[in-house]
XYZ file of C-alpha atoms in Angstrom:
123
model
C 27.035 -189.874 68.293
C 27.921 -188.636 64.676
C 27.805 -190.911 61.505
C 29.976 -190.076 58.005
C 29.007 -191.894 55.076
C 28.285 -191.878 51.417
C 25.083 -190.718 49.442
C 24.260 -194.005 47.378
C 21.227 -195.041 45.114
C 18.583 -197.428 46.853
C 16.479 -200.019 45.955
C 13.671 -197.603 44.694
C 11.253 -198.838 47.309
C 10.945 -196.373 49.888
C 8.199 -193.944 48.297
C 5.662 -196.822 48.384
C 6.489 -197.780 52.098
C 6.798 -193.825 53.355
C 2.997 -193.532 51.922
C 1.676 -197.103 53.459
C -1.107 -195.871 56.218
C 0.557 -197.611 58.954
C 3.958 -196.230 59.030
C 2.631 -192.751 57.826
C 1.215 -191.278 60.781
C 4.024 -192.284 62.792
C 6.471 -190.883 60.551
C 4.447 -188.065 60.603
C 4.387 -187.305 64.554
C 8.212 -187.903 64.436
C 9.158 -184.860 61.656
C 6.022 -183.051 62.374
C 4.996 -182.912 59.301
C 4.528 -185.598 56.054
C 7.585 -187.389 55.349
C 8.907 -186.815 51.467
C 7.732 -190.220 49.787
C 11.319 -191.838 49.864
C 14.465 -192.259 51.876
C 18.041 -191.029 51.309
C 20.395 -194.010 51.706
C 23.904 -193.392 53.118
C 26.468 -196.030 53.054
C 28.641 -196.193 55.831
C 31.855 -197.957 56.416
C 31.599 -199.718 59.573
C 28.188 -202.010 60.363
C 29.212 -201.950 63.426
C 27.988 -198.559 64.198
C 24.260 -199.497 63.479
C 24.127 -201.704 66.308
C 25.519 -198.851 68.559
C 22.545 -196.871 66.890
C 20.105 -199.252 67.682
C 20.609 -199.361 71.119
C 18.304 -195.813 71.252
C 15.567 -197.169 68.566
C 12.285 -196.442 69.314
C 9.684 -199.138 67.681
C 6.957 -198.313 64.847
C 4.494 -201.308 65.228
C 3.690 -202.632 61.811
C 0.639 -204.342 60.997
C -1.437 -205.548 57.664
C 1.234 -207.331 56.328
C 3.718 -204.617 56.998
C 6.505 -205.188 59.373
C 7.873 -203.261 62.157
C 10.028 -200.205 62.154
C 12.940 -198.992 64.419
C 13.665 -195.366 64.202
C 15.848 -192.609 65.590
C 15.703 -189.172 65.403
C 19.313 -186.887 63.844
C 20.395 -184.449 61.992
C 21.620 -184.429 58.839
C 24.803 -182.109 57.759
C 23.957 -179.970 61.106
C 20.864 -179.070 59.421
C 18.335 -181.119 58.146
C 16.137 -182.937 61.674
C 14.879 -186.124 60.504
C 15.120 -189.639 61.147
C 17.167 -192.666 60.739
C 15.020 -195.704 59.758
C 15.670 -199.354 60.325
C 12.923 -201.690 58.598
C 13.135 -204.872 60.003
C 11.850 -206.374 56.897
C 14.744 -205.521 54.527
C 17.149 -206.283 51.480
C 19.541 -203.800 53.163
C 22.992 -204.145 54.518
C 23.769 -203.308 57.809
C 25.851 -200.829 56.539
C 23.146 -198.934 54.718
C 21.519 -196.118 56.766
C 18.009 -195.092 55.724
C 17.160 -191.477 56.551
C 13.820 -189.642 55.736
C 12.686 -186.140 56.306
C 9.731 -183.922 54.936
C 11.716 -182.622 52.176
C 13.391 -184.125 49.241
C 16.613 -184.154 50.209
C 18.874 -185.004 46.806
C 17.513 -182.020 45.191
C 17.038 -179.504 48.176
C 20.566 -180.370 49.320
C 21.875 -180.674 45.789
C 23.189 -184.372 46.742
C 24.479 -186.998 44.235
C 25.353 -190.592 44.682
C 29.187 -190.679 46.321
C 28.802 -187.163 48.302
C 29.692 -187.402 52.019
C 27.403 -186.127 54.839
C 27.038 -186.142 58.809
C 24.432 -187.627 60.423
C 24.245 -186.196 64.489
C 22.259 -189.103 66.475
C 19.556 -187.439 68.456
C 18.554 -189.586 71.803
């Protein structure tokens, strides 16, 4: 499955989740390597497709306090391989797609709040 949608700004909260001791050595055995402290949120223009995306998830057990994570693995613009996160604690729409990788992505990619990319669902 591929995924358009829109850079946007987030709720600033992802660096202190990405760097919480239960979710970080999970993130890190799914990118191989530490995940940048933050997420790159991607608006998209149908909610409907993150149900379709669900249907793959794989489940991060939370714990502490913390809640549980559903994740997939894609690819971002055919070249980035991270993952698609889907706290299910969250102020997020359904329509906004949370994607982390071990690099930061706004400045390596040169991104900027409206820029489109591809996301390529890996099962």
């Amino acid at each position: 499955m591929q995924v358009k949608g829109r850079v946007r700004s987030g709720l600033g909260e992802g660096a202190y989740f990405m760097t919480r001791d239960v979710y970080l050595e999970p993130f890190r055995e799914i990118l191989g390597s530490d995940p940048f402290p933050g997420t790159l949120n991607i608006e998209i223009d149908d909610p409907l497709i993150t149900e379709k995306i669900l249907k793959g998830a794989r489940r991060i057990r939370g714990g502490h306090g913390f809640g549980d994570v559903l994740y997939v693995k894609a690819l971002l613009n055919d070249d980035v391989e991270g993952a698609l996160v889907f706290p299910l604690k969250t102020r997020h729409s359904p329509s906004c797609l949370e994607f982390i990788a071990p690099m930061p992505l706004r400045k390596t990619l040169k991104l900027r709040d409206g820029d489109t990319v591809t996301l390529k669902i890996i099962n």
